[in-house]
Amino acid sequence: MTDQEKSHILVIDDDTRLRKLLRRYLTENGFIVSEASNPSEARHLMTCIKFDLLVLDVMMPGENGYSFAKSLREKADMIPILMLTAMGELQDRIHGLESGVDDYLSKPFDPKELILRINSILRRTFMLSPKGTEESLHFGDIIYDKERGTLEQKGEIISLTSVENDLLKVLAQRAGQEVSREELASITHTENERTIDVQINRLRKKIEQDSKNPRYLQTIRGKGYLLLPD
C-alpha cells in the first residue's frame, strides 16, 4: 500500500446516499473513511481524529462548504480539501479556491477521477510535509506511528484489524484524555457499544505486557477508555 492508500478521509455531505456511495468506493480503494452530514458534525469529529483529507460538498443546509473551508483556513488548519459541487461555473470554482480548497470536482463525476484527484492532492501534501515530523507513541518496546497507523515491536509489524486500527488512531489522537464508549462506537461505526469492549480487549493483547492488568489502555468505569503511553 502507498502512503495515500492508508490515508483517513472525512466525507462531509448532507446527502446520505452519496455519502454511503463515496464511503464504499473510497474504502474499496484502500482508504479509511469517516462521514459527517454537516460542518458541525465534521468539526466534532476533527477534534477526535486527525484526518488526511476532506471531501466537502458545497450546498448543505445551514453552513455551506465555502464557509466551512474558509473557517478552517482562518484558524490556520491546512488540511487538504477536495470540494464537490453540482455547480460547474468558473466563478463558482474561483469562489471555492478563494475559500482555501485544494481542488474542485463538479457533479456528476467519474469515481476514477475522484480517486485520481485525491491521490494527487495527498501526493503533493506528502511531498511538501517537513521530514522527520512523524509522531509516535511508545508502549514499552512497542511503537505506534500515528502518521502511518502502524504498530511495531523490534522492527516487526504487529497486525491490526481495521476496527482495532480505527480505535487506536482515535485513542492516540486523544492520548491522556477519556474517550467514551459511545463516542468510540460512533466514530468507528460500531452499532453495539459492547463490541467496543471486545475490540479494546483484543487491542490490549497487542500493546500490553499483561492484558488483564493493563498499564497503557485504562478502563474508566462506567464511562470509557483512556490511553496512557510512555
XYZ file of C-alpha atoms in Angstrom:
230
model
C 0.000 0.000 0.000
C 1.108 3.562 -0.662
C 1.005 6.306 1.943
C -2.019 7.769 0.143
C -3.939 4.457 0.393
C -3.546 4.471 4.176
C -4.970 7.973 4.476
C -8.066 8.741 6.562
C -10.683 10.759 4.650
C -13.683 12.600 6.068
C -16.657 12.880 3.670
C -18.911 15.850 4.515
C -22.233 15.866 2.639
C -25.892 16.115 3.697
C -26.872 13.570 1.023
C -26.870 10.244 2.899
C -26.981 8.163 -0.266
C -23.971 9.930 -1.775
C -22.005 9.681 1.499
C -22.566 5.930 1.612
C -21.564 5.523 -2.027
C -18.400 7.566 -1.504
C -17.571 5.649 1.666
C -17.914 2.314 -0.110
C -15.923 3.370 -3.149
C -13.109 5.021 -1.177
C -12.901 2.059 1.203
C -12.658 -0.310 -1.748
C -9.722 1.773 -2.943
C -7.804 1.386 0.305
C -8.753 4.498 2.276
C -10.056 4.763 5.843
C -13.315 6.721 5.637
C -15.490 8.594 8.143
C -18.676 10.562 7.438
C -20.297 13.796 8.578
C -23.662 15.145 7.428
C -22.800 18.796 8.094
C -19.920 21.109 9.126
C -20.909 20.992 12.805
C -20.621 17.214 12.890
C -17.368 17.438 10.941
C -15.856 19.837 13.482
C -16.711 17.431 16.284
C -15.045 14.508 14.511
C -11.989 16.638 13.724
C -11.421 17.226 17.439
C -11.199 13.433 17.881
C -9.365 12.293 14.776
C -6.589 13.681 12.620
C -7.868 13.333 9.064
C -5.637 13.466 5.991
C -8.175 14.989 3.594
C -11.738 16.312 3.483
C -14.177 15.591 0.658
C -16.530 18.539 1.115
C -19.871 19.271 -0.536
C -20.754 22.912 -1.263
C -24.526 23.041 -0.894
C -25.677 21.985 2.580
C -28.446 23.346 4.822
C -27.139 25.960 7.247
C -23.403 26.474 6.851
C -22.219 25.726 3.323
C -18.938 24.230 2.184
C -17.400 27.580 1.250
C -17.950 28.964 4.745
C -16.644 25.809 6.420
C -13.477 25.733 4.318
C -12.849 29.422 4.937
C -13.298 28.984 8.705
C -10.689 26.215 8.754
C -8.160 28.305 6.850
C -8.751 31.310 9.120
C -7.721 29.058 12.024
C -4.580 28.016 10.115
C -5.921 24.483 9.637
C -4.333 23.480 6.339
C -5.931 20.045 5.978
C -6.310 19.272 2.246
C -9.827 19.813 0.895
C -11.446 18.462 -2.264
C -14.714 20.292 -2.879
C -17.696 18.648 -4.592
C -20.451 20.691 -6.183
C -23.261 20.454 -8.705
C -22.232 23.872 -9.954
C -19.672 23.970 -12.728
C -19.404 27.666 -13.483
C -15.963 29.286 -13.472
C -16.984 31.835 -10.833
C -18.100 29.041 -8.502
C -14.761 27.269 -8.893
C -12.935 30.515 -8.201
C -15.070 31.067 -5.096
C -14.124 27.604 -3.833
C -10.426 28.141 -4.452
C -10.586 31.524 -2.752
C -12.101 29.785 0.270
C -8.905 27.755 0.521
C -9.827 24.405 -1.039
C -7.097 22.459 -2.824
C -9.123 21.125 -5.733
C -12.611 21.174 -7.173
C -14.750 18.429 -8.741
C -18.154 19.071 -10.323
C -21.048 16.607 -10.020
C -21.706 14.250 -11.655
C -18.161 12.921 -11.736
C -16.397 9.701 -12.651
C -15.373 7.851 -9.455
C -11.998 7.110 -11.032
C -11.389 10.836 -11.431
C -12.246 11.310 -7.745
C -9.534 8.820 -6.755
C -7.026 10.451 -9.101
C -7.757 13.904 -7.659
C -7.477 12.648 -4.077
C -4.198 10.848 -4.725
C -2.816 13.915 -6.479
C -3.660 16.171 -3.516
C -2.234 13.690 -0.993
C 0.920 13.246 -3.042
C 1.519 16.995 -3.107
C 0.817 17.237 0.603
C 3.195 14.379 1.398
C 5.974 15.923 -0.702
C 5.553 19.304 0.986
C 5.422 17.911 4.544
C 8.505 18.531 6.703
C 10.604 15.382 7.004
C 11.121 13.705 10.327
C 7.976 15.137 11.926
C 6.149 11.808 12.325
C 4.807 11.412 15.824
C 4.867 8.090 17.623
C 3.600 6.661 20.888
C 5.519 4.105 22.952
C 4.112 1.199 24.940
C 7.292 -0.284 26.349
C 9.182 -1.620 23.311
C 6.067 -1.345 21.124
C 5.807 1.754 18.926
C 2.677 3.174 17.322
C 3.316 5.525 14.400
C 0.419 7.995 14.478
C 1.009 9.223 10.939
C 1.231 5.822 9.277
C -1.118 3.991 11.634
C 1.332 1.130 12.199
C 2.152 -0.830 15.347
C 5.677 -2.226 15.558
C 7.823 -4.195 18.021
C 11.570 -4.540 17.482
C 11.202 -3.974 13.762
C 8.294 -6.413 13.373
C 4.866 -5.105 12.341
C 2.011 -6.132 14.631
C -1.085 -6.671 12.513
C -4.238 -4.736 13.386
C -7.768 -5.258 12.157
C -9.463 -2.223 10.601
C -11.548 -1.671 13.757
C -8.522 -2.026 16.052
C -6.637 0.445 13.879
C -9.526 2.935 13.956
C -9.809 2.644 17.746
C -6.087 3.072 18.326
C -5.967 6.042 15.984
C -8.764 7.803 17.873
C -7.292 6.996 21.281
C -3.822 8.097 20.125
C -5.172 11.446 18.973
C -6.759 11.851 22.416
C -3.911 10.326 24.459
C -4.296 11.279 28.095
C -7.984 12.094 27.622
C -11.010 9.986 28.465
C -12.963 8.793 25.402
C -16.460 7.390 25.943
C -17.689 4.057 24.571
C -20.494 5.921 22.811
C -18.021 8.180 21.020
C -15.774 5.283 20.031
C -18.778 3.376 18.696
C -19.917 6.397 16.680
C -16.502 7.138 15.206
C -15.811 3.527 14.244
C -19.409 2.974 13.026
C -19.875 0.130 15.530
C -23.567 -0.389 16.341
C -23.139 -2.138 19.711
C -21.049 -0.377 22.366
C -20.292 -3.757 23.943
C -18.465 -4.654 20.741
C -16.086 -1.810 21.589
C -15.202 -3.600 24.850
C -14.356 -6.768 22.918
C -12.189 -4.850 20.434
C -10.433 -2.995 23.260
C -9.563 -6.318 24.929
C -8.089 -7.562 21.658
C -6.122 -4.354 21.276
C -4.768 -4.696 24.812
C -3.318 -8.094 23.939
C -1.246 -6.353 21.278
C 0.120 -3.413 23.307
C 0.139 -4.632 26.921
C 2.586 -6.993 28.618
C -0.310 -8.197 30.780
C -3.672 -7.534 29.134
C -5.540 -8.498 32.330
C -3.707 -5.791 34.262
C -3.402 -3.049 31.620
C -0.908 -0.248 32.088
C -1.430 1.729 28.892
C -5.090 1.266 27.911
C -7.116 2.010 31.025
C -10.839 1.466 31.593
C -12.737 4.392 33.102
C -15.525 2.516 34.859
C -18.971 3.334 33.508
C -17.563 5.844 31.026
C -14.972 4.707 28.502
C -11.257 4.364 27.967
C -8.020 6.274 28.451
C -4.743 5.733 26.570
C -1.605 6.480 28.615
C 1.542 5.796 26.559
C 5.072 6.085 27.999
